[in-house]
Coordinates of C-alpha atoms in Angstrom, one line a residue:
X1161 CA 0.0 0.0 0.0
X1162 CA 2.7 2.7 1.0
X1163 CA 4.5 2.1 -2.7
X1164 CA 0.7 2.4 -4.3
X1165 CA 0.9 5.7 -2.5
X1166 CA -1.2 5.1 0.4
X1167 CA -0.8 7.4 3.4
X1168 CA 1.2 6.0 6.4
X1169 CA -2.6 7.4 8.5
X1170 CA -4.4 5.4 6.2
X1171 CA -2.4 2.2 6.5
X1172 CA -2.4 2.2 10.1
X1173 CA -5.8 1.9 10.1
X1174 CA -5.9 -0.7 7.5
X1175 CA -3.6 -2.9 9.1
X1176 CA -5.5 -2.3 12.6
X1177 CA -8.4 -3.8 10.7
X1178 CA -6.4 -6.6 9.8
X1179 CA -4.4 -7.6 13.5
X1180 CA -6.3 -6.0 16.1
X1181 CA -9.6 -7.5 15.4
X1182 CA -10.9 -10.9 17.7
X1183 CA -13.7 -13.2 16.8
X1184 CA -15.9 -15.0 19.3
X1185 CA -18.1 -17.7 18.1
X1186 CA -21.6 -18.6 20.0
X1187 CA -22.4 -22.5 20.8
X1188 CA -25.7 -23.1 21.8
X1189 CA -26.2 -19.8 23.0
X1190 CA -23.0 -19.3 24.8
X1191 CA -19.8 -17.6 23.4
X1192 CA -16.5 -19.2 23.2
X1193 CA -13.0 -17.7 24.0
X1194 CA -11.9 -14.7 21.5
X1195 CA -9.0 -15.6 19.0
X1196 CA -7.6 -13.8 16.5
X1197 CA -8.2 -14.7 12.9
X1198 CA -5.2 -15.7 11.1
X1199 CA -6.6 -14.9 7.6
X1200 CA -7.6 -11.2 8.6
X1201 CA -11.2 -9.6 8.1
X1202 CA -14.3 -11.5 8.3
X1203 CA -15.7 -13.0 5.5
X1204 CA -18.5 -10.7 4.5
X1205 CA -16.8 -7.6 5.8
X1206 CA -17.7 -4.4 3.7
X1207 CA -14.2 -3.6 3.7
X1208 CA -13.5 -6.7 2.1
X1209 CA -14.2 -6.1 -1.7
X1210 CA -11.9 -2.9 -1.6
X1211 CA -8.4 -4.7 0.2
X1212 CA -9.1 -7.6 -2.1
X1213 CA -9.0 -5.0 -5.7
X1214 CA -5.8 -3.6 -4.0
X1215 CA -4.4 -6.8 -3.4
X1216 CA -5.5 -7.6 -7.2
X1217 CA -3.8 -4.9 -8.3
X1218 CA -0.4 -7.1 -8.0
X1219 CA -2.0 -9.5 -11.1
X1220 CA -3.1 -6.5 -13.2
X1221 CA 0.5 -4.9 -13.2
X1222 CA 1.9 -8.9 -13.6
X1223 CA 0.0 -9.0 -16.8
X1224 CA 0.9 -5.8 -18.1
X1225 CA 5.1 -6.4 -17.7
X1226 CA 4.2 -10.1 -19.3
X1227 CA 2.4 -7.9 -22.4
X1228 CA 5.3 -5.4 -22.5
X1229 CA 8.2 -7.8 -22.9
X1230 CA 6.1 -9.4 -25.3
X1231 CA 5.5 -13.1 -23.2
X1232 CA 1.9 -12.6 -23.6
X1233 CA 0.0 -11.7 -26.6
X1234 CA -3.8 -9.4 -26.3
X1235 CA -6.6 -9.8 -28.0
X1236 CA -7.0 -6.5 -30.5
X1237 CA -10.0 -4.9 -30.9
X1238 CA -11.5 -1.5 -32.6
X1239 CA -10.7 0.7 -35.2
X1240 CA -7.2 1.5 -33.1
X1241 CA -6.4 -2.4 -32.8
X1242 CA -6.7 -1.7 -28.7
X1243 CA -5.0 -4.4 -27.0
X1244 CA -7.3 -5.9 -23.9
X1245 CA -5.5 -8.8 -21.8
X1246 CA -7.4 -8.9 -18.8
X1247 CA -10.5 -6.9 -17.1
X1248 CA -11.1 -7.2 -13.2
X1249 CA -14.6 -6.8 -11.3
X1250 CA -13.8 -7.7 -7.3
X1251 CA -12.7 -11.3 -6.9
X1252 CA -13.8 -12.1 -10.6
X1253 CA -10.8 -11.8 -13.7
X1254 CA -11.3 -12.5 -17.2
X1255 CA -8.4 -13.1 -19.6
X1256 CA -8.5 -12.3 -23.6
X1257 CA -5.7 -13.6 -26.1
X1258 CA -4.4 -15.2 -29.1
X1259 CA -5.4 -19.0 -29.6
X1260 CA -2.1 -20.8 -28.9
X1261 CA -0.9 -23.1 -26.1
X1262 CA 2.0 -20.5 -25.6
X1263 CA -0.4 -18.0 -24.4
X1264 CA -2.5 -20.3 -22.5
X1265 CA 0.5 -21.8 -20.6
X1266 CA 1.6 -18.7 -19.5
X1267 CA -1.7 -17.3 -18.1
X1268 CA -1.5 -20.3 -15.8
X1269 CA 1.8 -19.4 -14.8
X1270 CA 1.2 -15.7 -14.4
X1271 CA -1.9 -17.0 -11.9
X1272 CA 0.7 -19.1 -9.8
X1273 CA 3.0 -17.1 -9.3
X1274 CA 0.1 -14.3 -7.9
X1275 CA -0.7 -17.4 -6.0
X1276 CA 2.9 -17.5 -4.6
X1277 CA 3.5 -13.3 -4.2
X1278 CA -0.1 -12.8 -2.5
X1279 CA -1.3 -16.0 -0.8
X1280 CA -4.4 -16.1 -2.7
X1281 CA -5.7 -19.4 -4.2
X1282 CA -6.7 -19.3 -7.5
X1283 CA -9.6 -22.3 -8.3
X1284 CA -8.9 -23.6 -11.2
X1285 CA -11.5 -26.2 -11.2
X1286 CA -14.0 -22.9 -11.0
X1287 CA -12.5 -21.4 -14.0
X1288 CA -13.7 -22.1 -17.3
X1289 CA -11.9 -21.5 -20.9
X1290 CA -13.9 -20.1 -23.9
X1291 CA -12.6 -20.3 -27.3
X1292 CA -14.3 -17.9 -29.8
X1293 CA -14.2 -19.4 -33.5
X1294 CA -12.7 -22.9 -32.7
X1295 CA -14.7 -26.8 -32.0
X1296 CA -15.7 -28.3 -28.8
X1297 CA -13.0 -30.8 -29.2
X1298 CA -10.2 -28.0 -29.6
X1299 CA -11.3 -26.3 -26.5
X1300 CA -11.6 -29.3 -24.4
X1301 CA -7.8 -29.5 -25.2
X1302 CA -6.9 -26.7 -24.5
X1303 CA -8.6 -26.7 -21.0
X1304 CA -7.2 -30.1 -20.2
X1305 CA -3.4 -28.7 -21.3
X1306 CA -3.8 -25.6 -17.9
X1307 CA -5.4 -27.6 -15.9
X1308 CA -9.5 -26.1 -16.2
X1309 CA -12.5 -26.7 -17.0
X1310 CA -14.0 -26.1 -20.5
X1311 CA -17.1 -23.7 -20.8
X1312 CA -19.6 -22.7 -23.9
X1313 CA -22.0 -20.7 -25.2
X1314 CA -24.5 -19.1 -24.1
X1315 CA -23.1 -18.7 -20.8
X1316 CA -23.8 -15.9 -17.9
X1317 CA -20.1 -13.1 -16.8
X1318 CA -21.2 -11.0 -13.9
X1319 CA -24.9 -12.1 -14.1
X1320 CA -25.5 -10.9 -17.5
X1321 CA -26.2 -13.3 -20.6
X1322 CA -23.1 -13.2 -22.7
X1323 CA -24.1 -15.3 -26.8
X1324 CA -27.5 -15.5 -26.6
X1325 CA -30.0 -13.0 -28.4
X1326 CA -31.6 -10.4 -26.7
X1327 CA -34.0 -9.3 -29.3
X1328 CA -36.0 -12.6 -28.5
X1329 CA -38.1 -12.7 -25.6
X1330 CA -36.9 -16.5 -24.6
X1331 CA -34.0 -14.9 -24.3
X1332 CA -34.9 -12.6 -20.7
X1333 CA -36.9 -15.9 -19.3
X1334 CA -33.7 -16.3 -16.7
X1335 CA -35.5 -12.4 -15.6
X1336 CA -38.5 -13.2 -15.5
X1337 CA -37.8 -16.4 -13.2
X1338 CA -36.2 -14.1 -11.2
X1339 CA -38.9 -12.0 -10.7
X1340 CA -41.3 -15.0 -10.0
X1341 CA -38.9 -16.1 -7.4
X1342 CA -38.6 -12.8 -5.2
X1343 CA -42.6 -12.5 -5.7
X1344 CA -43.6 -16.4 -5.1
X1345 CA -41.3 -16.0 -1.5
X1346 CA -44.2 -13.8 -0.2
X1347 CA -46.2 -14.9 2.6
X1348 CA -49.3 -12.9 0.7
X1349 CA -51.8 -13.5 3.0
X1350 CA -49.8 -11.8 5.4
X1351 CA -48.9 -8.5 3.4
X1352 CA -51.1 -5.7 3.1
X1353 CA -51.8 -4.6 -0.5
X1354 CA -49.6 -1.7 0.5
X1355 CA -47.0 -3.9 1.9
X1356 CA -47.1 -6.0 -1.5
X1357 CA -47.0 -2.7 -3.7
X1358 CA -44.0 -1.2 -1.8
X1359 CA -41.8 -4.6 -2.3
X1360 CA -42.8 -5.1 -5.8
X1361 CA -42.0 -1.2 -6.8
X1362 CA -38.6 -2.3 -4.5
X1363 CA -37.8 -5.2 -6.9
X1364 CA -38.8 -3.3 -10.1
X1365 CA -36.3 -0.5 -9.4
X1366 CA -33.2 -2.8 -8.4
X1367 CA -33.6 -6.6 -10.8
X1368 CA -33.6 -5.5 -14.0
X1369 CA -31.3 -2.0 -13.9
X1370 CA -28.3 -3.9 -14.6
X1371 CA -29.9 -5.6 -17.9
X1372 CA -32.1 -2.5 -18.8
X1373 CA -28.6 -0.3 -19.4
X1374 CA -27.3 -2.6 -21.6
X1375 CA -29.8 -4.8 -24.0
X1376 CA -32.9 -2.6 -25.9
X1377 CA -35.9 -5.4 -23.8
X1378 CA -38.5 -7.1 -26.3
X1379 CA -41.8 -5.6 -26.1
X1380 CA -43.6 -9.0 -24.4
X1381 CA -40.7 -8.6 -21.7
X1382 CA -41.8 -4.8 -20.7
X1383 CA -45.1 -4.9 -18.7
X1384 CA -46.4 -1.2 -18.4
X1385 CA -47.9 0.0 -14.9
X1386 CA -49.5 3.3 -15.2
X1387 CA -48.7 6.1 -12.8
X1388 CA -50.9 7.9 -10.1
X1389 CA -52.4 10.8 -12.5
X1390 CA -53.4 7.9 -15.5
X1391 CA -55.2 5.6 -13.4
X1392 CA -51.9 3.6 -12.1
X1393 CA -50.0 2.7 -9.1
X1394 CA -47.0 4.8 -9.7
X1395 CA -45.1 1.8 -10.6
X1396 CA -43.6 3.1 -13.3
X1397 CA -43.1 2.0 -16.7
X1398 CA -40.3 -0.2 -17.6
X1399 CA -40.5 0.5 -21.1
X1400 CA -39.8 4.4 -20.2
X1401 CA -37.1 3.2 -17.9
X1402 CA -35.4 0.7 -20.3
X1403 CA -35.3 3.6 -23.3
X1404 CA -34.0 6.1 -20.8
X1405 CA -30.9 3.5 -19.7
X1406 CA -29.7 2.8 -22.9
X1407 CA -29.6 6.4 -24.1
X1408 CA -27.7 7.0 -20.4
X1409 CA -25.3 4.9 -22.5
X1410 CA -25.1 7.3 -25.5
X1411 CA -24.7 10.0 -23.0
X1412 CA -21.7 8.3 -21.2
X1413 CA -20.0 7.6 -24.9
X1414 CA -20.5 11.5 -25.9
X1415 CA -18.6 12.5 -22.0
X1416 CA -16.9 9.6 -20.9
X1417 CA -13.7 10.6 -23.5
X1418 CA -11.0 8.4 -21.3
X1419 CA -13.2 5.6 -20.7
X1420 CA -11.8 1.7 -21.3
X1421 CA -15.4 0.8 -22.9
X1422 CA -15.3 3.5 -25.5
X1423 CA -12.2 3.7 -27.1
X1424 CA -13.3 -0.1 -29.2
X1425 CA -16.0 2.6 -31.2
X1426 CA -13.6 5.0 -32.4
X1427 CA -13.7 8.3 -32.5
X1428 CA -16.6 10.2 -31.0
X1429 CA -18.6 12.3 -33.7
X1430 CA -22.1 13.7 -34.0
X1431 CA -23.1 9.7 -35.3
X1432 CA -21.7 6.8 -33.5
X1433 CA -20.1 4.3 -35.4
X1434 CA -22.2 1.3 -36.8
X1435 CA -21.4 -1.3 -33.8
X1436 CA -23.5 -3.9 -32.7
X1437 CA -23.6 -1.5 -29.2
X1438 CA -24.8 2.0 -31.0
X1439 CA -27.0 -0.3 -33.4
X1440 CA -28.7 -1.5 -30.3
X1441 CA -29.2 2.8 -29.4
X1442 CA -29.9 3.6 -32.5
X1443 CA -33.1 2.1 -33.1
X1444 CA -34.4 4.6 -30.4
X1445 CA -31.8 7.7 -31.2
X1446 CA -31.7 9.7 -34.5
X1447 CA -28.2 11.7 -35.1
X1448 CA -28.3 14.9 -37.9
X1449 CA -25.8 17.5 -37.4
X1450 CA -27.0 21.3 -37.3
X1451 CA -23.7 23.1 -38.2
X1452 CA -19.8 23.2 -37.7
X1453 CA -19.9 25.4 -34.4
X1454 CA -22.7 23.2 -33.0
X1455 CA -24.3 19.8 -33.2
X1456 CA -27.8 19.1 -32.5
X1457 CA -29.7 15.8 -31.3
X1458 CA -32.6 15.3 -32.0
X1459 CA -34.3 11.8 -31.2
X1460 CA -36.8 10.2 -33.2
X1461 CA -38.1 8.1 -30.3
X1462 CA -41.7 7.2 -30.5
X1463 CA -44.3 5.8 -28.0
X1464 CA -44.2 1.9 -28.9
X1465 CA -45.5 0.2 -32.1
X1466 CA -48.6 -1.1 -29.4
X1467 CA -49.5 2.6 -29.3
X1468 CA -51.5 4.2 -32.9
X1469 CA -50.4 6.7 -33.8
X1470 CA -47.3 7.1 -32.0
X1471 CA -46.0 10.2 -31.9
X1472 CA -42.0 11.2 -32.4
X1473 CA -41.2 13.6 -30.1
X1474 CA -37.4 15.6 -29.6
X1475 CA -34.7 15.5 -26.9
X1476 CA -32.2 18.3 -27.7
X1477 CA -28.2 18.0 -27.2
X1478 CA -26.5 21.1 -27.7
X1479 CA -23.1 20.5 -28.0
X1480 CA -19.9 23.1 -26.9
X1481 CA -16.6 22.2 -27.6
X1482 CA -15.6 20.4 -24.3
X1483 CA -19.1 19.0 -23.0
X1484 CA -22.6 18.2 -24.4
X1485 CA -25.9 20.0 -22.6
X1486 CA -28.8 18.0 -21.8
X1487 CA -32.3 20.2 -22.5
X1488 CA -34.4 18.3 -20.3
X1489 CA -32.4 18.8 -16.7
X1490 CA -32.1 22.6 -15.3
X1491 CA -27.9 21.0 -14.4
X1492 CA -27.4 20.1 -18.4
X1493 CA -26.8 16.9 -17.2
X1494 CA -28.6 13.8 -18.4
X1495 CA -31.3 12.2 -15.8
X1496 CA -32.8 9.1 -16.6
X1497 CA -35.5 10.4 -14.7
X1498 CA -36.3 13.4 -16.4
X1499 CA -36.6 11.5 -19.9
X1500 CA -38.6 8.8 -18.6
X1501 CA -41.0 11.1 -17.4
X1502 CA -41.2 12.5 -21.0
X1503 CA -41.3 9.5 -22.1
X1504 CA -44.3 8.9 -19.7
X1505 CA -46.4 12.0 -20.3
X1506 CA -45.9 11.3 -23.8
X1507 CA -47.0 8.1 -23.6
X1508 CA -50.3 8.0 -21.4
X1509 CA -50.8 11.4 -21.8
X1510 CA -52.0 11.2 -25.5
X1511 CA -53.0 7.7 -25.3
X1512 CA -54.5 6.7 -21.6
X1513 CA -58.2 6.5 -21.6
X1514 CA -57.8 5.4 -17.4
X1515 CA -59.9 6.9 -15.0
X1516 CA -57.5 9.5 -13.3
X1517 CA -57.0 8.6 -9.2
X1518 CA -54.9 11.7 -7.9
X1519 CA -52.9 10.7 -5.1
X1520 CA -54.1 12.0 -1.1
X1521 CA -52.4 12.5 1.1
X1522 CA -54.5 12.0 4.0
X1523 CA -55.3 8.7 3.4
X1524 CA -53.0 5.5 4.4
X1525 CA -51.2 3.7 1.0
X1526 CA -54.2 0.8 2.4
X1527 CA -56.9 3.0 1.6
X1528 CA -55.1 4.2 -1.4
X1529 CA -55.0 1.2 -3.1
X1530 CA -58.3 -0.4 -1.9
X1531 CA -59.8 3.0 -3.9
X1532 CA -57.6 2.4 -6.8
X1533 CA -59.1 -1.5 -6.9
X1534 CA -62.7 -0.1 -6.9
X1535 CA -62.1 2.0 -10.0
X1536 CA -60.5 -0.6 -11.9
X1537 CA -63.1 -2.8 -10.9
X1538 CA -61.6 -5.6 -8.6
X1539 CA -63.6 -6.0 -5.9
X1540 CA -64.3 -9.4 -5.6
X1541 CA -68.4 -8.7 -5.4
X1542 CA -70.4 -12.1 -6.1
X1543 CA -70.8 -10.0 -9.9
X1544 CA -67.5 -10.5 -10.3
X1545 CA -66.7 -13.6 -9.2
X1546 CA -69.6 -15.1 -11.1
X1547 CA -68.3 -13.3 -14.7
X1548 CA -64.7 -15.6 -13.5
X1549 CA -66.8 -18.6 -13.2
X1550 CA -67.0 -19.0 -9.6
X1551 CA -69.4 -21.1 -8.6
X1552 CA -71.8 -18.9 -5.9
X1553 CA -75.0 -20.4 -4.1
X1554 CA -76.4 -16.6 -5.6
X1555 CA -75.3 -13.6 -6.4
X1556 CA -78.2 -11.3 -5.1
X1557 CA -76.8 -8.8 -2.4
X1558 CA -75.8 -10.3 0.9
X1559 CA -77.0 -7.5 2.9
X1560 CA -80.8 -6.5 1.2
X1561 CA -81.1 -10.0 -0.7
X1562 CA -83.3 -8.3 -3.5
X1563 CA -80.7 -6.8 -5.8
X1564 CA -77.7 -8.3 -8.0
X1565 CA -74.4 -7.5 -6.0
X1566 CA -72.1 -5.2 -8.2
X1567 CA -69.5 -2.6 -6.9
X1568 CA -72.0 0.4 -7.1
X1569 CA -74.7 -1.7 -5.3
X1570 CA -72.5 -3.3 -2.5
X1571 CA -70.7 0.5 -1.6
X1572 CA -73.1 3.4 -2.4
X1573 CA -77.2 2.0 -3.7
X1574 CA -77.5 -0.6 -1.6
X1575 CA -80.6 -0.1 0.8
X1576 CA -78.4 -1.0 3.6
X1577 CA -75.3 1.3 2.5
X1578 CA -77.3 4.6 1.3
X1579 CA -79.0 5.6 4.8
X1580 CA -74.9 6.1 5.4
X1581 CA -73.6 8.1 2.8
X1582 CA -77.1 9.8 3.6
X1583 CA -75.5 11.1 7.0
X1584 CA -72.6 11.7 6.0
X1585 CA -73.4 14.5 3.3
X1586 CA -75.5 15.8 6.5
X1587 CA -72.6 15.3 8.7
X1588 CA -70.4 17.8 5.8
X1589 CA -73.3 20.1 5.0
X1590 CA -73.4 19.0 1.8
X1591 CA -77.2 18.1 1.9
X1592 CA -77.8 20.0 -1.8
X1593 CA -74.9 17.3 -2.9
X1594 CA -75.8 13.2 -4.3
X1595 CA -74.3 10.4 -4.1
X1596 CA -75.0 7.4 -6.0
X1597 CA -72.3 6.2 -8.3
X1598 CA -68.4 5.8 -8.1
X1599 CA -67.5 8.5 -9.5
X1600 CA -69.5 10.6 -6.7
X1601 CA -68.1 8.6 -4.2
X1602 CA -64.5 8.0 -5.1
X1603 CA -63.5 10.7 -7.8
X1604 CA -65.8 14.1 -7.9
X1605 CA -65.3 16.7 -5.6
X1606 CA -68.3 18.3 -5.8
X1607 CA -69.0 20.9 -3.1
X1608 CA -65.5 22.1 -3.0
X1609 CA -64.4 22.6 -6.2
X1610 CA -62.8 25.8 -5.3
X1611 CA -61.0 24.8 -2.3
X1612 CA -58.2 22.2 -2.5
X1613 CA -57.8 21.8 1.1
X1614 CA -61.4 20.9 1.5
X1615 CA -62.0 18.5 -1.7
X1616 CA -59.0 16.7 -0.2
X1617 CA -60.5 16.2 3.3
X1618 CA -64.2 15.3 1.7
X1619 CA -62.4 13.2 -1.0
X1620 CA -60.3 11.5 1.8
X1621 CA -63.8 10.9 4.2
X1622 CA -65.8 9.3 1.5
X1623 CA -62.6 6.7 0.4
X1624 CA -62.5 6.0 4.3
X1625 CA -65.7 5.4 4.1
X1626 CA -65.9 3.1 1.0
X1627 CA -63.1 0.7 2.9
X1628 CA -64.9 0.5 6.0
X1629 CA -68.4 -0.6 4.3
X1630 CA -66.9 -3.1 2.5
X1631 CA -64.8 -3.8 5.9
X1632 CA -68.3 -4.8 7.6
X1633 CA -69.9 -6.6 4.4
X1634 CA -67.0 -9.0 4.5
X1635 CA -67.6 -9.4 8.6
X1636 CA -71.3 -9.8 7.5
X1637 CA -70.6 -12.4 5.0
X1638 CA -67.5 -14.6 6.4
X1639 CA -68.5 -14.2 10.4
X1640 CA -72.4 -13.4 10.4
X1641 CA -71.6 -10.2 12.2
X1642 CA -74.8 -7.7 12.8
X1643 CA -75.0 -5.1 9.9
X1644 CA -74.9 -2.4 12.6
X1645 CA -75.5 1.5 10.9
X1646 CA -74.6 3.4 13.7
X1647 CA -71.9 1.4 14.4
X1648 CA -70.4 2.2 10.7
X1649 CA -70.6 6.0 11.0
X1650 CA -68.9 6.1 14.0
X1651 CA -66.0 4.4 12.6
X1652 CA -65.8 6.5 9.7
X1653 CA -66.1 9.4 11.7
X1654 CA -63.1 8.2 14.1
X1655 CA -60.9 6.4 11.5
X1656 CA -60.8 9.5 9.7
X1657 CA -60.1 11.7 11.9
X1658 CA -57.4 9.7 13.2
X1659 CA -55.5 9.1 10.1
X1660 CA -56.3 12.3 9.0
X1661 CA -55.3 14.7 12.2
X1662 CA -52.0 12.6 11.8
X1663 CA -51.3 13.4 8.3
X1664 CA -52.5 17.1 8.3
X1665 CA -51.0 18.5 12.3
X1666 CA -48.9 20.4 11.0
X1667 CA -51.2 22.6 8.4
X1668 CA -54.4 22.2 10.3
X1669 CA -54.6 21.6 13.7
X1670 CA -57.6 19.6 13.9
X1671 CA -59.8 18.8 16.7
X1672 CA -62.0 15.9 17.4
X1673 CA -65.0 17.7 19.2
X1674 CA -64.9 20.0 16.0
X1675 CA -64.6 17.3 13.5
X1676 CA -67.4 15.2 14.8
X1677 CA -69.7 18.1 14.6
X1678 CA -69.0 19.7 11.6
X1679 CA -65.7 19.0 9.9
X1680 CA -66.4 21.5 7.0
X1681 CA -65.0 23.8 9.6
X1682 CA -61.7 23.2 8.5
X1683 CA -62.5 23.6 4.9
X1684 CA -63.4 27.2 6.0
X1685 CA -60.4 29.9 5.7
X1686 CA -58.6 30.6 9.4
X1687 CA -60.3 34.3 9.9
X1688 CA -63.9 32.6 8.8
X1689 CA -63.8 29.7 11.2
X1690 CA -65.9 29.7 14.0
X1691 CA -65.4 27.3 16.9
X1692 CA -68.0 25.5 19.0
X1693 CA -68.6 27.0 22.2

């Protein structure tokens, strides 16, 4: 470390780290006399990955003086012939060279002697030899001469595919088991719908990054979630997020001028060169230069051939002589968030015919989502289990007996449910206001259209009050509980004004004497309120 230019500070700590530590070890429940470990940090250790590249460092310049005096021959590549011997991630190396038992043999011997210098073990039987352009029966060979396995393609470096084609949708089933994996581990009768919504937008945003930034994802792969404002769950669309990676790529190629990766493409221009790489961006970017003291992108990206008519919209690039400007990001910098929400817009904007569910913030995500189901119509009412083929003894109402049970009928125009949303305009003051379909109940804010606070409060009461009627229909249907009125306004009354005095203390201070008398008070501006004596 001191000759890699490490500071004497810094490698005090280091080796602290590495000789001051002692491990205990707990048998049944009891721990054991501390030792120290003879082969230094814990396995697992964040600090781990970071010692082990500086240690690796000692094979990387190996290489390089076994290139230099000309032992080892490269494998050439680009327009410039760059040579590339060897590329490290962590504990993972990959060679490159010329097909001859020369070069092989003394890869082998470059690894033992790192073996020797560093007292690292190097597992050959893990390691796997790939020749490019030559039989089976060569390579087999060839392995058995230094000692390894021999490995084929398709085959997976770093947990990406490397020989198979990506353009066919076979291709990303390895993804998609992985995603049925995570999502099958569930215990889902034991997770909210909130709960299942927050892991799901948790897997979404980590799983497929690393394949999104690299490979342009069939259409059959790219399942589209809608967000809040088109009738979604805020999910987030993976087709938005897969075109806004690989141009994050084109972005990194027009700044990253030093970068390894770029220098097999050649040199930078206002087109990239025709590789299989800018092929795969080019089918979603179109390059035209504007003039010789600027250059000008403009992107012929359109909405998705499952979208008529898809419209071409334009990203704009202005480029200086040192740096290119990104339009779309106050910075100039490119955001992959800030395109995919173009993208987005774009998309459902023109297109979306969803019924719009605006996101409030007084409810719980529970509520949220429970709201979002009614809308899309996937409450499982005896309706709607009977269109799936479920067999049902009937399908008549399970609280009035007399009418077919349907979303509308089981929340708002059942006999049994409309005495309630009866009292509960009284209860707001909104008697010269009706309720008797969905959108009255879940989407229109009638009676306050002029005040945001207040259509946000009544808007927020009447999905509270949706939940918890369907709450007691289930405890009707499943545990012969009493169908108790009363008992159903006076949770709505105190749910609500328990979730929302905890999401609104700050702005309004609200009171529960005051809110179970006449919570339009608060819709009321401060100097026009009038409290209850």
């Amino acid at each position: 470390m001191h000759f890699m230019g490490f500071g004497s500070k810094w490698i005090s700590f280091i080796r602290a780290c590495l000789y001051s530590s002692s491990i205990s070890i707990l048998i049944n429940g009891s721990p054991t006399k501390e030792f120290v470990p003879e082969r230094g940090i814990r396995q697992g250790d964040p600090i781990s990955p970071f010692l082990f590249i500086i240690v690796a460092e000692g094979l990387n310049i190996l290489v390089k003086r076994a290139l230099s005096n000309g032992h080892l021959q490269g494998l050439k590549i680009g327009h410039d012939n760059l040579v590339i011997t060897h590329l490290q991630y962590a504990d993972d190396t990959i060679f490159f060279g010329e097909w001859n038992k020369r070069n092989a043999k003394y890869i082998s011997k470059l690894l033992k002697c790192f073996e020797n210098i560093s007292g690292l073990k190097v597992n050959f039987r893990k390691s796997k030899l790939y020749g490019i352009g030559t039989s089976t029966t060569e390579t087999e060979q060839m392995a058995r001469y230094i000692n390894c396995s021999a490995g084929s393609t398709p085959f997976t470096y770093l947990g990406l595919p490397i020989g198979v084609p990506t353009s066919h949708a076979s291709s990303w089933q390895p993804i998609v088991e992985k995603f049925d994996k995570r999502l099958s581990d569930w215990a889902a009768k034991s997770i909210s719908f909130g709960g299942r919504l927050t892991i799901i937008k948790s897997i979404l945003s980590s799983i497929p990054l690393y394949y999104f930034s690299l490979f342009h994802t069939p259409a059959a792969i790219l399942k589209i979630i809608l967000p809040y404002e088109n009738g979604g769950l805020n999910v987030g669309s993976l087709f938005a997020k897969n075109i806004s990676l690989l141009c994050k790529g084109w972005w990194r190629f027009k700044n990253e001028h030093n970068a390894l990766w770029v220098a097999p493409f050649g040199k930078r221009s206002s087109k990239p060169k025709k590789s299989r790489t800018n092929q795969e961006l080019s089918s979603h970017l179109r390059f035209q230069s504007a003039s010789a003291m600027a250059h000008r992108l403009v992107s012929g990206m359109t909405c998705g051939s499952d979208l008529k008519p898809s419209k071409p919209f334009s990203i704009d690039y202005t480029y200086r002589p040192d740096s290119w400007k990104f339009s779309l990001d106050a910075s100039g910098l490119f955001t992959t968030s800030s395109l995919s929400n173009l993208i987005n817009t774009l998309k459902y904007g023109i297109h979306s015919q969803n019924i719009s569910l605006p996101r409030n913030k007084f409810v719980p995500q529970k509520v949220f989502i429970f709201t979002w189901r009614v809308i899309q119509l996937k409450i499982p009412v005896r309706s709607e289990l009977d269109k799936k083929g479920i067999d049902l003894h009937s399908i008549l109402c399970p609280l009035c007996y007399h009418h077919i049970e349907t979303i509308e009928h089981a929340l708002i125009n059942c006999p049994k449910v409309s005495p309630i949303w009866a009292q509960m305009l009284d209860w707001w003051n909104q008697n010269n206001t009706s309720i008797y379909d969905i959108n009255g109940a879940i989407i229109s804010d009638q009676g306050f259209q002029h005040n945001s606070i207040g259509s946000s409060l009544w808007q927020a009461t009447k999905w509270i009050a949706c939940s918890i009627i369907w709450k007691h229909r289930n405890l009707k249907v499943f545990s012969n509980k009493i169908w108790n009125p009363a008992m159903l306004i006076s949770e709505i009354q105190t749910q609500s004004f328990s979730w929302i005095s905890n999401r609104s203390r700050k702005k309004i201070p609200i009171e529960w004497h005051q809110w179970l008398l006449n919570p339009s008070f608060y819709v009321a501006p401060p100097s026009n309120r009038m409290g209850v004596g």
